[in-house]
Short mmCIF file of C-alpha atoms and ligand atoms in Angstrom, two decimals:
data_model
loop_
_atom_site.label_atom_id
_atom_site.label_comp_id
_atom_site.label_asym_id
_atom_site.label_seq_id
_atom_site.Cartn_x
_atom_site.Cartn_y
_atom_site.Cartn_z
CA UNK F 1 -5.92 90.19 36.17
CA UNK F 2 -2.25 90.27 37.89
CA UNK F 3 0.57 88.76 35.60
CA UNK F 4 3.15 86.84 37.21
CA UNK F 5 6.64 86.41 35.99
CA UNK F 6 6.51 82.49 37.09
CA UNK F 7 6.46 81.66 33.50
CA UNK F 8 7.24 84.69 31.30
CA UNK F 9 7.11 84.09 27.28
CA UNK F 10 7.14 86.08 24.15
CA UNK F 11 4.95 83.36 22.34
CA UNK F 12 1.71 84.09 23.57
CA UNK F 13 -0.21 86.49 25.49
CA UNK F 14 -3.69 84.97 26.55
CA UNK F 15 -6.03 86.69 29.08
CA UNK F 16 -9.67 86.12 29.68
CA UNK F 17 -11.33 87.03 25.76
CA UNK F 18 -7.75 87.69 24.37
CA UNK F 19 -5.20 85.36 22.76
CA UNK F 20 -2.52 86.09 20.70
CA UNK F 21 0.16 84.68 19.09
CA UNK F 22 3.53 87.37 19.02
CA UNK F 23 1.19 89.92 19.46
CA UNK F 24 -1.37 88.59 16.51
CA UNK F 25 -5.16 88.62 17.83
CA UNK F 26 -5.38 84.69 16.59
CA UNK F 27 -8.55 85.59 15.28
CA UNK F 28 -6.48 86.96 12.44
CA UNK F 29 -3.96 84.05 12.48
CA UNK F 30 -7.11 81.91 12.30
CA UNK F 31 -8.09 84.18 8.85
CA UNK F 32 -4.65 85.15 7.79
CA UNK F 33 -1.88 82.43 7.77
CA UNK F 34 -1.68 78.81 6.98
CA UNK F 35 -0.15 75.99 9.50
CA UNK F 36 2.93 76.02 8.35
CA UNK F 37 2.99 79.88 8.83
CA UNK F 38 1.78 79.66 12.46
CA UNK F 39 4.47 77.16 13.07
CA UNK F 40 6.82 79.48 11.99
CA UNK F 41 5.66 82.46 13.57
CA UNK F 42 5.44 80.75 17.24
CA UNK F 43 9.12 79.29 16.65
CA UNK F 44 10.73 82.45 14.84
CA UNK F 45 8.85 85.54 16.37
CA UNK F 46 7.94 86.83 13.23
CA UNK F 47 5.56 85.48 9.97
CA UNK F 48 7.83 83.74 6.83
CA UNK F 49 7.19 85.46 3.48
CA UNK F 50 4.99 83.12 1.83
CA UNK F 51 8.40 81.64 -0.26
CA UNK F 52 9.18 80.53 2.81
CA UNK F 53 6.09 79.21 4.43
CA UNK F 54 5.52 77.13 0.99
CA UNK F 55 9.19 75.56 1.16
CA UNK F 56 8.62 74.90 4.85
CA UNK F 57 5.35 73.49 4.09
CA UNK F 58 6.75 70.88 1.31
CA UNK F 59 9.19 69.63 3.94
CA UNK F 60 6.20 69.06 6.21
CA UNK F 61 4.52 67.52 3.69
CA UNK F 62 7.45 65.19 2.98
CA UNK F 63 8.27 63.84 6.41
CA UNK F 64 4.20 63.18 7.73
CA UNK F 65 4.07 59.14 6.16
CA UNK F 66 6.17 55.97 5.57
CA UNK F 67 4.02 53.53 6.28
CA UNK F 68 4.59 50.47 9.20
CA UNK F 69 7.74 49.74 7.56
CA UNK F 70 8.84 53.03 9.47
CA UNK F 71 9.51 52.15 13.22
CA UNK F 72 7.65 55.04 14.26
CA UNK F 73 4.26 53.60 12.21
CA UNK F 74 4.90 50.54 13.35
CA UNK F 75 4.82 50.99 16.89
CA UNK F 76 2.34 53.71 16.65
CA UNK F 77 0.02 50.81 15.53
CA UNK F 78 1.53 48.05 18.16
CA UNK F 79 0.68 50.65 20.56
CA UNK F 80 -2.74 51.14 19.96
CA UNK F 81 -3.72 47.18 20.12
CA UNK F 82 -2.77 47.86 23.39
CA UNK F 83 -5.86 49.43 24.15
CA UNK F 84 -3.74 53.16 24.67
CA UNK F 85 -5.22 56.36 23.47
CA UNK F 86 -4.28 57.78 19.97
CA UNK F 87 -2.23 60.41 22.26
CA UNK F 88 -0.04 57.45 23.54
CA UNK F 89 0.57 55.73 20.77
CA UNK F 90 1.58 58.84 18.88
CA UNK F 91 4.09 59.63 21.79
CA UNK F 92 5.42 56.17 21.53
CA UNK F 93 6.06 56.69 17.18
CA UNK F 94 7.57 60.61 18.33
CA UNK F 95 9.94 58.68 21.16
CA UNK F 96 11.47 56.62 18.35
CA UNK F 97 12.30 59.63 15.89
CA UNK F 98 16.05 59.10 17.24
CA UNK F 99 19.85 59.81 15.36
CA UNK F 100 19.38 56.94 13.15
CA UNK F 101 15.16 57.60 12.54
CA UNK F 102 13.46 60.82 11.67
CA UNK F 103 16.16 62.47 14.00
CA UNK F 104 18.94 62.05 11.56
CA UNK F 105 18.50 65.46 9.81
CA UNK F 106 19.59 67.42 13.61
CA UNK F 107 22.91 66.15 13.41
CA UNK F 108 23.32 66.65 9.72
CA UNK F 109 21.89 70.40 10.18
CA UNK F 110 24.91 70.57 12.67
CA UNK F 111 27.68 69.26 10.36
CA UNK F 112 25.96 71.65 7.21
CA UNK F 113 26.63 74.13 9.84
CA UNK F 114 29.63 73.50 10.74
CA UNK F 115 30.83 73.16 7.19
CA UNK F 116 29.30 76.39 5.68
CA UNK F 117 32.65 78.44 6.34
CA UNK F 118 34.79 75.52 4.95
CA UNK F 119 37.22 77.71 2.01
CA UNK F 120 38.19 73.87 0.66
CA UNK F 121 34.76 72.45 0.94
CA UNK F 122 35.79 68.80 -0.65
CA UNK F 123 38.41 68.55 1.80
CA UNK F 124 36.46 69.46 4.61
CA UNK F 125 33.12 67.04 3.48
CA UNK F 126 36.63 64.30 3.22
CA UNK F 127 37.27 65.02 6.78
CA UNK F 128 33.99 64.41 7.70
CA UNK F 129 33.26 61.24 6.29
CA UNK F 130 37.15 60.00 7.52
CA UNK F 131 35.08 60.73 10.80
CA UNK F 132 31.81 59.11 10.47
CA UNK F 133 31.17 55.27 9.25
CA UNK F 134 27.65 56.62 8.17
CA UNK F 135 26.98 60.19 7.80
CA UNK F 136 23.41 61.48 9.23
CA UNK F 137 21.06 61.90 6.74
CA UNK F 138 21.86 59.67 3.78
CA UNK F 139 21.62 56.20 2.55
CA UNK F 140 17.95 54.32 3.14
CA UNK F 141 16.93 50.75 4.00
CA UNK F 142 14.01 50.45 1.84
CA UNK F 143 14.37 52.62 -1.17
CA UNK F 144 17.68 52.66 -3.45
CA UNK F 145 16.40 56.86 -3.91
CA UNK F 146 14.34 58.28 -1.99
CA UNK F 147 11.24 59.69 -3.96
CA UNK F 148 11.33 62.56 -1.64
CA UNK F 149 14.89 63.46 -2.43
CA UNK F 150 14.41 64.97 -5.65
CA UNK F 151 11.05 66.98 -5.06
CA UNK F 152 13.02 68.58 -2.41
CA UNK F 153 16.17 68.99 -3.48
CA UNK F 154 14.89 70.84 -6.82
CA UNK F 155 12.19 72.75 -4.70
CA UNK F 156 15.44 74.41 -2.76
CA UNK F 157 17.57 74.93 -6.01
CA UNK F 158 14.26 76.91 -7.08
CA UNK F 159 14.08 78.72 -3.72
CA UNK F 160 18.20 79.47 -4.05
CA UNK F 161 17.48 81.00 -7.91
CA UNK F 162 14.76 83.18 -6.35
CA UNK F 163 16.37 84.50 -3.82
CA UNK F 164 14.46 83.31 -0.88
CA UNK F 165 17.45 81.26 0.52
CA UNK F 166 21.15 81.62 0.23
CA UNK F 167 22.07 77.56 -0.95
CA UNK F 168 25.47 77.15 0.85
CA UNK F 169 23.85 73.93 2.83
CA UNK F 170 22.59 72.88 0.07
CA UNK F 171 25.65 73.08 -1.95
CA UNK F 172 27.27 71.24 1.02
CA UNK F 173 25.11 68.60 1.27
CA UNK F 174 25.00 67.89 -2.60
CA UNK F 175 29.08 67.95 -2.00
CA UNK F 176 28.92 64.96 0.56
CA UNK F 177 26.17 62.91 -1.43
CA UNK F 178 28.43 63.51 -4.51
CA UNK F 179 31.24 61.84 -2.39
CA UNK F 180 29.23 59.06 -0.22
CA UNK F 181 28.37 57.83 -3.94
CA UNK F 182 31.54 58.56 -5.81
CA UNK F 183 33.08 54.95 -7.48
CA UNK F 184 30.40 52.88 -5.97
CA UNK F 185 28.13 50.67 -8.14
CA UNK F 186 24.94 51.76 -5.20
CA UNK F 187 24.74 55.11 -4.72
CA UNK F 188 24.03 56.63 -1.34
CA UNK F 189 21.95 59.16 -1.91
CA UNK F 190 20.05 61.74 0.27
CA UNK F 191 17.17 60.43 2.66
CA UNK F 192 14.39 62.37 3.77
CA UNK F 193 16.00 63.23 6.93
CA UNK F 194 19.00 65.16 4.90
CA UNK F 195 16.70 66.37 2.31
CA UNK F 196 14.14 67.87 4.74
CA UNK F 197 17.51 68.72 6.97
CA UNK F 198 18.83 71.24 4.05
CA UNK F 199 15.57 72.80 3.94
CA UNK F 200 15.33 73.60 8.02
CA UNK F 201 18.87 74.69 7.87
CA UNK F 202 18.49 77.11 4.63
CA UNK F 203 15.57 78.59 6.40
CA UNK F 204 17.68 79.54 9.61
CA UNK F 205 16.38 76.78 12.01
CA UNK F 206 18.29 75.49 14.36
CA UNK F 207 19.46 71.82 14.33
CA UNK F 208 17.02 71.10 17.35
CA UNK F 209 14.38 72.73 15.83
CA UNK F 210 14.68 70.30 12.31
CA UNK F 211 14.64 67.11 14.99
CA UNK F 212 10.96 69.20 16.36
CA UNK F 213 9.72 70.26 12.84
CA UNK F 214 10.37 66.41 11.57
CA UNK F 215 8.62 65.27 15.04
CA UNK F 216 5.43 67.73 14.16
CA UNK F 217 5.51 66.58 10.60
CA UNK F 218 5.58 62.65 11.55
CA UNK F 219 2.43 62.55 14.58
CA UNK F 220 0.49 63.49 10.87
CA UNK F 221 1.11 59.78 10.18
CA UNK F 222 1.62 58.50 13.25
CA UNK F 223 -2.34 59.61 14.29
CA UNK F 224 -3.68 58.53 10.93
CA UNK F 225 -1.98 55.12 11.09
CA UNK F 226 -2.63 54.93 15.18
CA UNK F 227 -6.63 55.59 14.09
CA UNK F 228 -6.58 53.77 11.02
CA UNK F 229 -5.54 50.72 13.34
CA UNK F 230 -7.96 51.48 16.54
CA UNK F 231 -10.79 50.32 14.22
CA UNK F 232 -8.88 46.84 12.68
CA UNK F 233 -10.04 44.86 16.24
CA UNK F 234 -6.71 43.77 16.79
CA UNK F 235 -5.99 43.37 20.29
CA UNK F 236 -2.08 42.87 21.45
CA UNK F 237 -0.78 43.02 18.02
CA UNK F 238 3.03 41.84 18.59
CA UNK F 239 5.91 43.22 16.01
CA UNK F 240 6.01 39.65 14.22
CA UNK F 241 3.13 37.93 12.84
CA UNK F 242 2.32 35.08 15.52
CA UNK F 243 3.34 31.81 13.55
CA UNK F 244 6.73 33.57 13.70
CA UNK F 245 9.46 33.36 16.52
CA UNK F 246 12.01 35.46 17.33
CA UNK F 247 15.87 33.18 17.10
CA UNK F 248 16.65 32.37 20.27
CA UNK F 249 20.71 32.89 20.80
CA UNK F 250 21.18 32.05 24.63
CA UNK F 251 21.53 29.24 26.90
CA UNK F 252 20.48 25.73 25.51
CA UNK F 253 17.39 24.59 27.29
CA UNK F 254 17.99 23.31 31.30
CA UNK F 255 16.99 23.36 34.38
CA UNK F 256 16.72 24.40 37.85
CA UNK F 257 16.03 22.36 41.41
CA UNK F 258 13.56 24.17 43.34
CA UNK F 259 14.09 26.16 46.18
CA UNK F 260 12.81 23.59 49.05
CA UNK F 261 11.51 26.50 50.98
C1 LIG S 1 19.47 54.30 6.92
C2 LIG S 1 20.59 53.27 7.10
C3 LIG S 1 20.48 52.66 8.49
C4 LIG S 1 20.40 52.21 6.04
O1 LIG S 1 21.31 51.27 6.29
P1 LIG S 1 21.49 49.98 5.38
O2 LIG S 1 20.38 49.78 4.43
O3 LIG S 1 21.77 48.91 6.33
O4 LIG S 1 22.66 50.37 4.52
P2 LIG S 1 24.00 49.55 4.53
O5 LIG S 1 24.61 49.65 5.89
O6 LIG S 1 23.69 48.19 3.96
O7 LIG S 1 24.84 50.40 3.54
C5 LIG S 1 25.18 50.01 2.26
C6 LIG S 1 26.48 50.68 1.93
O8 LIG S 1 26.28 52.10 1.85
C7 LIG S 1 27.06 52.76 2.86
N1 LIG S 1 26.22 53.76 3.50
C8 LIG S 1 24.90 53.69 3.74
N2 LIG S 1 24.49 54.78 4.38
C9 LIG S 1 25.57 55.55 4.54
C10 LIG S 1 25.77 56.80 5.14
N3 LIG S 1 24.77 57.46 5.68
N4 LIG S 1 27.01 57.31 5.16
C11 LIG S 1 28.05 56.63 4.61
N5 LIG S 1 27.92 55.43 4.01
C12 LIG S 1 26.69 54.90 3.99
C13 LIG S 1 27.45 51.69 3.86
O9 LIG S 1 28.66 52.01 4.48
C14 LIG S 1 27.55 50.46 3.01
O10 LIG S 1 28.81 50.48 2.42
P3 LIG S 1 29.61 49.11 2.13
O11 LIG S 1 28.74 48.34 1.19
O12 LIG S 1 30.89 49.59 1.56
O13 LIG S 1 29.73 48.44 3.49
C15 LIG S 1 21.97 53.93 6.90
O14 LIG S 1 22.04 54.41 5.58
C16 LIG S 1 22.22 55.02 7.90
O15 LIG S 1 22.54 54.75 9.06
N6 LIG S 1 22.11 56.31 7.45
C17 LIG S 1 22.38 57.40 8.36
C18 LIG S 1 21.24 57.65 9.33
C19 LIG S 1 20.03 58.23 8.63
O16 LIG S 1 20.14 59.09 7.78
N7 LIG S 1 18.87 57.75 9.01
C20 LIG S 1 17.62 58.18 8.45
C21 LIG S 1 17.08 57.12 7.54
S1 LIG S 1 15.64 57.68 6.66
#
């Protein structure tokens, strides 16, 4: 069969009876890696030692569920009283995962970058937070610690002792959450956006690449939540429960003459 250059990729060759994934048959990917190791492979070009698939993996594992008090849950379920397929509502909980929701840990992967040079690392992490009110990555709504903080954290200190990372963005990000909370009675500590944020960036990915990995890690509990909800026989579920209004802020009630045409 002719190959055409219209779309040309080093992801994946398929022909008729052939498909493989940078150059694996993925009859052997099927036997020989794990889903976090494919994920890796297609993104990187090349298989993660299995240090790094596991640490990878954990982050993954992190990120998939929060429940409908996440936004993304939320309307993943709203969505699918709508009568949409599981594919739509998952797209609408993945078009949510913005700066301030799931996509937090892309802009903090940026600033770990951007700081991993720094030779006065306090005074550059001061500099940053002069800059930003609130800085990607930290503080939550719902939990005063996130119990996915210290799981992660402690699974990258592990990975640093071993050798399997290098720990500068980690030691930067412990740097700003040891300044977000310094002489406050509430600490600020690291959400799972920052911790799963250190993780991507240790393992080389690039800041838009943590936003994706979050976003593949997330449609685990958006579809789960999305199916869970298909079979409740709501119909038109709204965001408030019904004998609840929203506050009304505008105009006073009035009225208008008709148009007399
Ligand atoms: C998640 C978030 C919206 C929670 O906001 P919140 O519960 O309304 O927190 P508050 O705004 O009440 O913050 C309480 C205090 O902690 C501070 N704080 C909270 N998160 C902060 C952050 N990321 N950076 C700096 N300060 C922060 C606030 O400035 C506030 O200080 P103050 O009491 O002196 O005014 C907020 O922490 C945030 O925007 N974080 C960054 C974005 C992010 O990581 N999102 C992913 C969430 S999982």
């Amino acid at each position: 069969m002719e190959r055409s250059t219209w779309w040309t990729t080093a992801v994946s060759d398929i022909e008729p009876g052939s498909i493989r994934y940078r150059g694996y048959p993925v009859e052997e990917v099927i036997d020989g890696a794990s889903f976090a190791s494919t994920i890796w492979l297609l993104l990187r070009g090349e298989l993660p030692s299995p240090a790094q698939a596991r640490l990878l993996e954990r982050a993954l594992v992190a990120g998939a569920d929060h429940g409908p008090q996440a936004p993304s849950i939320a309307i993943a379920r709203m969505a699918m009283t709508c009568g949409v397929g599981v594919n739509n509502a998952m797209a609408s909980a993945i078009n949510v995962l913005g700066d301030v929701h799931g996509g937090a840990g892309e802009q903090l992967m940026e600033i770990l970058a951007g700081l991993a040079d720094a030779d006065d690392l306090p005074s550059a992490v001061a500099d940053v937070r002069r800059r930003l009110r609130y800085v990607p990555g930290f503080g939550h709504r719902f939990h005063p610690r996130d119990p996915r903080r210290d799981p992660l954290v402690g699974a990258v200190t592990r990975a640093v002792a071993d050798g399997v990372v290098a720990g500068r963005h980690l030691e930067v990000a412990l740097e700003i959450e040891r300044q977000l909370s310094e002489g406050r009675e509430r600490a600020v500590p690291m959400n799972i956006d920052g911790a799963t944020a250190i993780i991507y960036a240790e393992l080389g990915f690039a800041p838009a690449l943590g936003r994706g990995l979050f976003v593949l890690s997330r449609a685990v509990g958006a579809l789960a939540h999305a199916w869970e909800e298909s079979g409740s026989g709501a119909r038109n579920k709204g965001p408030v429960p019904r004998d609840q209004l929203a506050a009304y802020a505008g105009p006073p009630p009035r009225h208008l003459e008709p148009r007399g045409d």
